[in-house]
Amino acid sequence: MDRNGVTEGEFEERGMNKCAEQVSHLALDIGGSLIKMVYFCGENSGSEHQQGILSSKESCGLSNGNTNCSVLGGKLHFRKFETSKINECLEFMSSKQFHRNGEDCHGASVSEKNIIKATGGGAFKFADLFKEKLGMTLDKVDEMNSLVAGANFLLKAASHEAYTYMDGQKEYVQIDQNDLYPYLLVNIGSGVSMIKVDGDGKFERVSGTSVGGGTFWGLGKLLTKCKSFDELLELSYSGNNRVIDMLVGDIYGGMDYSKIGLSSTAIASSFGKAVSEDKDLEEYKPEDVARSLLRMISNNIGQIAYLNALRFGLKRIFFGGFFIRGHAYTMDTISVAVNFCCCNAARSSVVREVFIVSHECTSCRSNHYCFS
């Protein structure tokens, strides 16, 4: 994404250089496909609480509902790395001296300062590597607990964190904290987890699917030769899935199947046209393949989410995870999928609200959150 001629990577790098000395909190989510890093930059570099990376034993600003913690002004920044290229993450952390930021802080030894919060399966898989390369100990936090606590916190603390998305229109909504629960949280990572959230610390994973972001990336890499997740998403924007997907109109001679509520443009079979065409993969445009793949996976996730909301009588669904991350077509497809199910339900649907949990600051639309 371009911000006045500055690429996202350059924008993020400038932000890092500007606040490197003020980083006070650092945490990692090491997933199967991507490593997500978040770090907090305080506004006043001279503040005792804002020098160095605080250990898990120390007071934390931006706490999940803990009113005893101080609230710091500043920004939460986000950065990602491919898990298969974890050395790039380690090199970045080393270059910014994250592993040395706590050495001059009071009240704890260097070894205590080099403890950082980490979640995801990689927190276990790569613990020894972080210790060997950076001298950092990963304080492992349960993945589902982190996910739900983070979602609850952002929905309560970050103004207009959630928004609806339909027909290219994003509408931010202020969630009534007294009417937040229960809701269905759909986290789309390499795979997909669907969690029924009943309150702070009260949740249950009720469903999921192995067809998620990792599926999109893995199949897309095989079919299009794209080298990165973002490259594949960018490619899909210019594609036309109707070249590959079999539509209802293709079966009914361009007509709707109105008796059961299917329009001629509804997808009858993802990738279905490839069955009847005598073409090799190389004869299809990569962008059309990427678009069809994205549509197939997004529709599947949206439908399963709707069915689980219906199953538990939930009126509100929140979609989050790196698969979405502000990508217009992905958001629109998921929203359309849920609304399609609602409109075609055999009985009245309980689902009333479908939200996206954003990864951008409301005020400046960049890849961080602002707190003051």
CSV table of C-alpha atoms in Angstrom, one decimal:
chain,number,residue,atom,x,y,z
A,1,MET,CA,0.0,0.0,0.0
A,2,ASP,CA,1.3,3.4,-0.8
A,3,ARG,CA,1.2,6.3,1.6
A,4,ASN,CA,2.0,9.5,-0.3
A,5,GLY,CA,4.7,7.7,-2.3
A,6,VAL,CA,6.0,5.8,0.7
A,7,THR,CA,5.7,2.0,0.6
A,8,GLU,CA,4.3,0.2,3.7
A,9,GLY,CA,7.8,-1.3,4.4
A,10,GLU,CA,9.5,2.1,4.2
A,11,PHE,CA,6.7,3.7,6.4
A,12,GLU,CA,7.2,1.0,9.0
A,13,GLU,CA,11.0,1.2,8.9
A,14,ARG,CA,10.9,5.0,9.4
A,15,GLY,CA,8.6,4.6,12.3
A,16,MET,CA,11.0,2.0,13.8
A,17,ASN,CA,14.0,4.3,13.5
A,18,LYS,CA,12.1,7.1,15.0
A,19,CYS,CA,11.1,5.3,18.2
A,20,ALA,CA,13.7,2.5,18.5
A,21,GLU,CA,14.9,4.0,21.8
A,22,GLN,CA,11.4,4.1,23.3
A,23,VAL,CA,10.3,0.5,22.8
A,24,SER,CA,8.9,-0.6,26.1
A,25,HIS,CA,6.9,-3.8,25.2
A,26,LEU,CA,7.5,-6.5,22.6
A,27,ALA,CA,5.5,-9.6,21.9
A,28,LEU,CA,5.4,-12.3,19.2
A,29,ASP,CA,2.8,-14.6,17.7
A,30,ILE,CA,4.7,-17.3,15.9
A,31,GLY,CA,2.2,-19.2,13.7
A,32,GLY,CA,2.5,-21.9,11.2
A,33,SER,CA,2.8,-19.5,8.3
A,34,LEU,CA,3.6,-16.1,9.7
A,35,ILE,CA,5.3,-14.5,12.6
A,36,LYS,CA,3.4,-11.4,13.9
A,37,MET,CA,5.4,-9.0,16.0
A,38,VAL,CA,3.9,-6.1,18.0
A,39,TYR,CA,5.9,-3.5,19.9
A,40,PHE,CA,4.9,-0.5,21.9
A,41,CYS,CA,6.6,2.9,21.4
A,42,GLY,CA,6.0,5.3,24.3
A,43,GLU,CA,5.6,9.0,23.7
A,44,ASN,CA,8.3,10.1,26.2
A,45,SER,CA,11.6,8.3,25.8
A,46,GLY,CA,12.8,9.6,29.2
A,47,SER,CA,10.1,7.8,31.2
A,48,GLU,CA,11.3,5.1,33.4
A,49,HIS,CA,8.5,2.8,32.3
A,50,GLN,CA,9.3,3.4,28.6
A,51,GLN,CA,13.0,2.6,28.5
A,52,GLY,CA,13.7,-1.0,27.4
A,53,ILE,CA,11.5,-4.0,26.9
A,54,LEU,CA,9.7,-4.7,30.1
A,55,SER,CA,9.7,-8.2,31.5
A,56,SER,CA,6.6,-10.2,32.3
A,57,LYS,CA,7.1,-9.5,36.0
A,58,GLU,CA,6.8,-5.7,35.5
A,59,SER,CA,3.8,-3.4,35.4
A,60,CYS,CA,2.4,-3.2,31.9
A,61,GLY,CA,0.6,-0.3,30.3
A,62,LEU,CA,-2.2,-1.2,27.9
A,63,SER,CA,-3.4,-4.1,30.2
A,64,ASN,CA,-6.4,-6.2,29.4
A,65,GLY,CA,-9.0,-4.6,31.7
A,66,ASN,CA,-6.6,-4.4,34.7
A,67,THR,CA,-7.3,-0.9,36.2
A,68,ASN,CA,-4.3,-1.2,38.5
A,69,CYS,CA,-1.9,-0.9,35.5
A,70,SER,CA,-0.8,2.5,34.3
A,71,VAL,CA,-1.9,3.5,30.8
A,72,LEU,CA,0.9,4.8,28.6
A,73,GLY,CA,0.6,7.1,25.7
A,74,GLY,CA,2.1,5.9,22.4
A,75,LYS,CA,1.7,3.5,19.5
A,76,LEU,CA,1.4,-0.2,19.0
A,77,HIS,CA,3.3,-1.2,15.8
A,78,PHE,CA,2.9,-4.4,13.9
A,79,ARG,CA,5.3,-6.2,11.7
A,80,LYS,CA,5.2,-9.7,10.0
A,81,PHE,CA,7.7,-12.3,8.8
A,82,GLU,CA,7.3,-15.6,7.1
A,83,THR,CA,7.8,-18.4,9.7
A,84,SER,CA,9.9,-20.4,7.2
A,85,LYS,CA,12.2,-17.4,7.1
A,86,ILE,CA,12.5,-16.9,10.9
A,87,ASN,CA,16.1,-15.8,10.6
A,88,GLU,CA,14.8,-12.6,9.0
A,89,CYS,CA,12.8,-11.9,12.2
A,90,LEU,CA,15.8,-12.7,14.4
A,91,GLU,CA,18.1,-10.4,12.3
A,92,PHE,CA,15.5,-7.6,12.5
A,93,MET,CA,15.3,-7.9,16.2
A,94,SER,CA,19.1,-8.0,16.5
A,95,SER,CA,19.5,-5.0,14.2
A,96,LYS,CA,17.1,-2.9,16.4
A,97,GLN,CA,18.8,-4.3,19.5
A,98,PHE,CA,15.5,-5.4,21.0
A,99,HIS,CA,17.5,-8.0,23.0
A,100,ARG,CA,19.5,-5.2,24.6
A,101,ASN,CA,16.8,-2.6,25.4
A,102,GLY,CA,16.3,-3.7,29.0
A,103,GLU,CA,19.9,-3.6,30.1
A,104,ASP,CA,19.8,-0.2,31.8
A,105,CYS,CA,16.4,-0.5,33.4
A,106,HIS,CA,15.9,-0.6,37.1
A,107,GLY,CA,14.6,-3.4,39.3
A,108,ALA,CA,15.5,-6.5,37.3
A,109,SER,CA,18.6,-8.3,36.0
A,110,VAL,CA,19.5,-8.4,32.3
A,111,SER,CA,18.3,-12.0,32.1
A,112,GLU,CA,14.8,-11.0,33.4
A,113,LYS,CA,14.7,-8.2,30.9
A,114,ASN,CA,15.3,-10.6,28.1
A,115,ILE,CA,12.0,-12.4,28.7
A,116,ILE,CA,9.4,-11.6,26.1
A,117,LYS,CA,5.8,-12.8,25.7
A,118,ALA,CA,5.2,-15.2,22.8
A,119,THR,CA,2.3,-17.3,21.7
A,120,GLY,CA,1.5,-19.7,18.9
A,121,GLY,CA,3.0,-23.1,18.2
A,122,GLY,CA,6.3,-21.5,17.2
A,123,ALA,CA,6.8,-20.2,20.8
A,124,PHE,CA,7.5,-23.8,21.7
A,125,LYS,CA,9.2,-24.9,18.4
A,126,PHE,CA,11.7,-22.0,18.2
A,127,ALA,CA,12.3,-21.3,21.9
A,128,ASP,CA,15.8,-22.6,21.8
A,129,LEU,CA,16.6,-20.7,18.7
A,130,PHE,CA,15.7,-17.3,20.3
A,131,LYS,CA,17.7,-18.2,23.3
A,132,GLU,CA,20.7,-19.2,21.2
A,133,LYS,CA,20.6,-16.3,18.7
A,134,LEU,CA,19.4,-13.4,20.9
A,135,GLY,CA,19.7,-14.6,24.5
A,136,MET,CA,16.0,-14.1,24.8
A,137,THR,CA,13.6,-16.4,26.8
A,138,LEU,CA,10.1,-16.8,25.4
A,139,ASP,CA,7.5,-16.6,28.1
A,140,LYS,CA,4.9,-18.8,26.4
A,141,VAL,CA,1.3,-17.6,26.6
A,142,ASP,CA,-1.7,-19.8,25.6
A,143,GLU,CA,-2.8,-19.0,22.0
A,144,MET,CA,-6.6,-19.0,22.6
A,145,ASN,CA,-6.3,-17.0,25.8
A,146,SER,CA,-4.3,-14.4,24.0
A,147,LEU,CA,-6.6,-14.2,21.1
A,148,VAL,CA,-9.8,-13.7,23.1
A,149,ALA,CA,-8.2,-11.4,25.6
A,150,GLY,CA,-6.8,-9.3,22.8
A,151,ALA,CA,-10.1,-9.1,21.0
A,152,ASN,CA,-12.0,-8.2,24.1
A,153,PHE,CA,-9.5,-5.5,25.0
A,154,LEU,CA,-9.5,-3.9,21.5
A,155,LEU,CA,-13.3,-4.0,21.2
A,156,LYS,CA,-13.5,-2.1,24.5
A,157,ALA,CA,-10.4,0.1,24.5
A,158,ALA,CA,-9.9,1.1,20.8
A,159,SER,CA,-12.5,3.4,19.4
A,160,HIS,CA,-14.2,2.1,16.3
A,161,GLU,CA,-12.0,-1.0,16.3
A,162,ALA,CA,-14.7,-3.1,14.4
A,163,TYR,CA,-16.4,-2.2,11.2
A,164,THR,CA,-18.9,-3.7,8.7
A,165,TYR,CA,-17.8,-4.1,5.1
A,166,MET,CA,-20.2,-4.5,2.2
A,167,ASP,CA,-20.1,-3.4,-1.5
A,168,GLY,CA,-16.8,-1.7,-0.9
A,169,GLN,CA,-18.1,0.4,1.9
A,170,LYS,CA,-16.5,0.3,5.3
A,171,GLU,CA,-18.6,1.5,8.2
A,172,TYR,CA,-17.0,1.8,11.7
A,173,VAL,CA,-19.2,0.9,14.6
A,174,GLN,CA,-18.9,1.7,18.2
A,175,ILE,CA,-19.7,-1.5,20.1
A,176,ASP,CA,-21.8,-1.1,23.2
A,177,GLN,CA,-19.7,-2.7,25.9
A,178,ASN,CA,-22.8,-3.7,27.8
A,179,ASP,CA,-24.0,-5.7,24.8
A,180,LEU,CA,-20.7,-7.2,23.6
A,181,TYR,CA,-21.3,-10.8,24.7
A,182,PRO,CA,-21.9,-13.4,23.5
A,183,TYR,CA,-20.2,-13.3,20.1
A,184,LEU,CA,-18.5,-15.6,17.6
A,185,LEU,CA,-14.8,-14.8,17.0
A,186,VAL,CA,-13.5,-16.2,13.7
A,187,ASN,CA,-9.7,-16.1,13.6
A,188,ILE,CA,-8.3,-16.8,10.2
A,189,GLY,CA,-4.7,-17.8,10.3
A,190,SER,CA,-3.1,-20.8,8.6
A,191,GLY,CA,-6.2,-22.6,9.6
A,192,VAL,CA,-9.4,-21.2,11.1
A,193,SER,CA,-10.7,-21.3,14.7
A,194,MET,CA,-14.2,-20.3,15.6
A,195,ILE,CA,-14.6,-19.3,19.2
A,196,LYS,CA,-17.8,-18.6,21.2
A,197,VAL,CA,-16.9,-15.7,23.6
A,198,ASP,CA,-19.2,-15.3,26.6
A,199,GLY,CA,-17.1,-12.8,28.6
A,200,ASP,CA,-13.6,-11.9,29.8
A,201,GLY,CA,-11.9,-15.3,30.2
A,202,LYS,CA,-15.0,-17.2,29.2
A,203,PHE,CA,-14.8,-18.8,25.8
A,204,GLU,CA,-15.0,-22.1,24.0
A,205,ARG,CA,-13.6,-23.2,20.7
A,206,VAL,CA,-16.7,-24.5,19.0
A,207,SER,CA,-15.5,-25.2,15.5
A,208,GLY,CA,-12.9,-24.5,12.8
A,209,THR,CA,-11.6,-25.6,9.4
A,210,SER,CA,-8.2,-26.5,8.0
A,211,VAL,CA,-9.1,-24.5,4.9
A,212,GLY,CA,-7.7,-21.1,5.8
A,213,GLY,CA,-4.9,-18.6,5.0
A,214,GLY,CA,-2.3,-21.4,4.8
A,215,THR,CA,-4.5,-23.2,2.2
A,216,PHE,CA,-4.7,-20.0,0.1
A,217,TRP,CA,-1.0,-19.4,0.3
A,218,GLY,CA,0.0,-23.0,-0.3
A,219,LEU,CA,-2.3,-23.7,-3.2
A,220,GLY,CA,-1.6,-20.3,-4.6
A,221,LYS,CA,2.1,-20.8,-4.5
A,222,LEU,CA,1.8,-24.1,-6.4
A,223,LEU,CA,-0.7,-22.8,-9.0
A,224,THR,CA,0.7,-19.3,-9.7
A,225,LYS,CA,4.4,-19.4,-8.6
A,226,CYS,CA,3.8,-16.4,-6.3
A,227,LYS,CA,6.6,-16.1,-3.7
A,228,SER,CA,4.7,-14.4,-0.9
A,229,PHE,CA,1.3,-14.1,0.7
A,230,ASP,CA,0.9,-10.4,-0.2
A,231,GLU,CA,2.0,-11.0,-3.8
A,232,LEU,CA,-0.7,-13.6,-4.2
A,233,LEU,CA,-3.4,-11.3,-2.7
A,234,GLU,CA,-2.3,-8.5,-5.0
A,235,LEU,CA,-2.5,-10.8,-8.0
A,236,SER,CA,-6.0,-11.8,-7.1
A,237,TYR,CA,-7.3,-8.2,-7.3
A,238,SER,CA,-6.9,-8.1,-11.1
A,239,GLY,CA,-8.3,-11.5,-11.7
A,240,ASN,CA,-11.7,-12.8,-12.9
A,241,ASN,CA,-13.0,-15.9,-11.1
A,242,ARG,CA,-15.8,-16.4,-13.6
A,243,VAL,CA,-13.3,-17.6,-16.1
A,244,ILE,CA,-12.6,-20.6,-13.9
A,245,ASP,CA,-15.6,-21.0,-11.5
A,246,MET,CA,-18.8,-22.6,-12.8
A,247,LEU,CA,-21.8,-20.3,-12.2
A,248,VAL,CA,-25.4,-21.2,-11.8
A,249,GLY,CA,-25.9,-19.3,-15.1
A,250,ASP,CA,-23.4,-21.6,-16.9
A,251,ILE,CA,-25.7,-24.5,-16.0
A,252,TYR,CA,-29.0,-22.8,-16.6
A,253,GLY,CA,-28.2,-21.1,-19.9
A,254,GLY,CA,-27.6,-17.7,-18.3
A,255,MET,CA,-30.8,-17.8,-16.2
A,256,ASP,CA,-31.3,-17.7,-12.4
A,257,TYR,CA,-32.4,-20.7,-10.5
A,258,SER,CA,-35.0,-18.5,-8.8
A,259,LYS,CA,-37.0,-21.4,-7.3
A,260,ILE,CA,-34.4,-22.0,-4.7
A,261,GLY,CA,-33.1,-18.4,-4.6
A,262,LEU,CA,-29.9,-18.8,-6.6
A,263,SER,CA,-28.9,-16.0,-9.0
A,264,SER,CA,-27.2,-16.7,-12.3
A,265,THR,CA,-24.0,-15.2,-10.9
A,266,ALA,CA,-23.9,-17.5,-7.8
A,267,ILE,CA,-20.9,-20.0,-7.9
A,268,ALA,CA,-22.2,-23.5,-8.4
A,269,SER,CA,-18.7,-25.1,-8.4
A,270,SER,CA,-15.4,-23.4,-7.6
A,271,PHE,CA,-12.9,-24.2,-10.4
A,272,GLY,CA,-15.7,-26.1,-12.1
A,273,LYS,CA,-15.1,-24.8,-15.6
A,274,ALA,CA,-11.6,-26.3,-15.6
A,275,VAL,CA,-13.3,-29.8,-15.8
A,276,SER,CA,-14.9,-29.2,-19.2
A,277,GLU,CA,-12.1,-27.2,-20.8
A,278,ASP,CA,-9.2,-28.8,-22.5
A,279,LYS,CA,-6.6,-26.5,-21.1
A,280,ASP,CA,-3.3,-26.8,-19.2
A,281,LEU,CA,-2.6,-24.7,-16.1
A,282,GLU,CA,-0.3,-22.5,-18.1
A,283,GLU,CA,-3.2,-21.5,-20.3
A,284,TYR,CA,-5.1,-19.9,-17.4
A,285,LYS,CA,-4.1,-16.4,-16.2
A,286,PRO,CA,-2.5,-16.6,-12.7
A,287,GLU,CA,-4.6,-13.7,-11.5
A,288,ASP,CA,-7.8,-15.6,-12.5
A,289,VAL,CA,-6.6,-18.7,-10.6
A,290,ALA,CA,-5.7,-16.5,-7.5
A,291,ARG,CA,-9.1,-14.8,-7.6
A,292,SER,CA,-11.0,-18.1,-7.8
A,293,LEU,CA,-9.0,-19.6,-5.0
A,294,LEU,CA,-9.5,-16.6,-2.7
A,295,ARG,CA,-13.2,-16.6,-3.5
A,296,MET,CA,-13.5,-20.3,-2.7
A,297,ILE,CA,-11.8,-20.1,0.6
A,298,SER,CA,-13.5,-16.9,1.8
A,299,ASN,CA,-16.9,-18.3,0.9
A,300,ASN,CA,-16.2,-21.5,2.8
A,301,ILE,CA,-15.1,-19.7,5.9
A,302,GLY,CA,-18.1,-17.3,5.8
A,303,GLN,CA,-20.6,-20.2,5.4
A,304,ILE,CA,-19.1,-22.2,8.3
A,305,ALA,CA,-19.1,-19.1,10.5
A,306,TYR,CA,-22.7,-18.5,9.7
A,307,LEU,CA,-23.7,-22.1,10.5
A,308,ASN,CA,-21.9,-21.9,13.9
A,309,ALA,CA,-23.5,-18.6,14.8
A,310,LEU,CA,-26.9,-20.2,13.9
A,311,ARG,CA,-26.1,-23.2,15.9
A,312,PHE,CA,-25.4,-21.2,19.1
A,313,GLY,CA,-28.0,-18.5,18.5
A,314,LEU,CA,-25.3,-15.7,18.2
A,315,LYS,CA,-26.3,-12.5,16.5
A,316,ARG,CA,-22.8,-11.1,16.1
A,317,ILE,CA,-19.7,-12.4,14.3
A,318,PHE,CA,-16.3,-10.9,14.4
A,319,PHE,CA,-13.8,-11.9,11.7
A,320,GLY,CA,-10.1,-11.3,12.4
A,321,GLY,CA,-6.6,-12.7,11.6
A,322,PHE,CA,-3.9,-12.0,9.1
A,323,PHE,CA,-5.8,-13.5,6.2
A,324,ILE,CA,-8.1,-10.5,6.3
A,325,ARG,CA,-5.8,-7.6,7.3
A,326,GLY,CA,-7.8,-4.9,5.5
A,327,HIS,CA,-7.9,-6.6,2.1
A,328,ALA,CA,-11.0,-5.3,0.4
A,329,TYR,CA,-11.9,-8.4,-1.7
A,330,THR,CA,-11.4,-10.8,1.1
A,331,MET,CA,-13.5,-8.8,3.5
A,332,ASP,CA,-16.3,-8.3,0.9
A,333,THR,CA,-16.4,-12.0,0.0
A,334,ILE,CA,-16.7,-13.1,3.6
A,335,SER,CA,-19.4,-10.5,4.3
A,336,VAL,CA,-21.3,-11.5,1.1
A,337,ALA,CA,-21.0,-15.2,2.1
A,338,VAL,CA,-22.6,-14.7,5.5
A,339,ASN,CA,-25.3,-12.5,4.1
A,340,PHE,CA,-26.0,-15.0,1.3
A,341,CYS,CA,-26.5,-17.7,3.9
A,342,CYS,CA,-28.8,-15.4,6.0
A,343,CYS,CA,-30.9,-14.5,2.9
A,344,ASN,CA,-31.2,-18.1,1.8
A,345,ALA,CA,-31.8,-19.7,5.3
A,346,ALA,CA,-34.7,-22.1,5.5
A,347,ARG,CA,-35.7,-20.4,8.7
A,348,SER,CA,-35.2,-16.9,10.2
A,349,SER,CA,-31.6,-16.2,10.9
A,350,VAL,CA,-30.4,-15.0,14.2
A,351,VAL,CA,-27.2,-13.4,12.7
A,352,ARG,CA,-27.7,-9.7,12.5
A,353,GLU,CA,-24.2,-8.2,12.6
A,354,VAL,CA,-21.0,-9.2,10.7
A,355,PHE,CA,-17.8,-7.2,11.7
A,356,ILE,CA,-14.2,-7.2,10.7
A,357,VAL,CA,-11.6,-6.6,13.4
A,358,SER,CA,-9.2,-4.1,11.9
A,359,HIS,CA,-5.4,-4.0,12.0
A,360,GLU,CA,-5.1,-0.2,11.5
A,361,CYS,CA,-5.3,2.9,13.5
A,362,THR,CA,-8.7,4.7,13.1
A,363,SER,CA,-7.1,8.2,12.9
A,364,CYS,CA,-4.2,7.6,10.5
A,365,ARG,CA,-5.1,4.3,8.8
A,366,SER,CA,-1.6,3.0,9.2
A,367,ASN,CA,-0.3,-0.3,10.5
A,368,HIS,CA,-0.4,0.6,14.2
A,369,TYR,CA,-2.7,1.7,17.0
A,370,CYS,CA,-2.5,5.0,18.7
A,371,PHE,CA,-3.2,5.4,22.4
A,372,SER,CA,-3.2,8.6,24.4
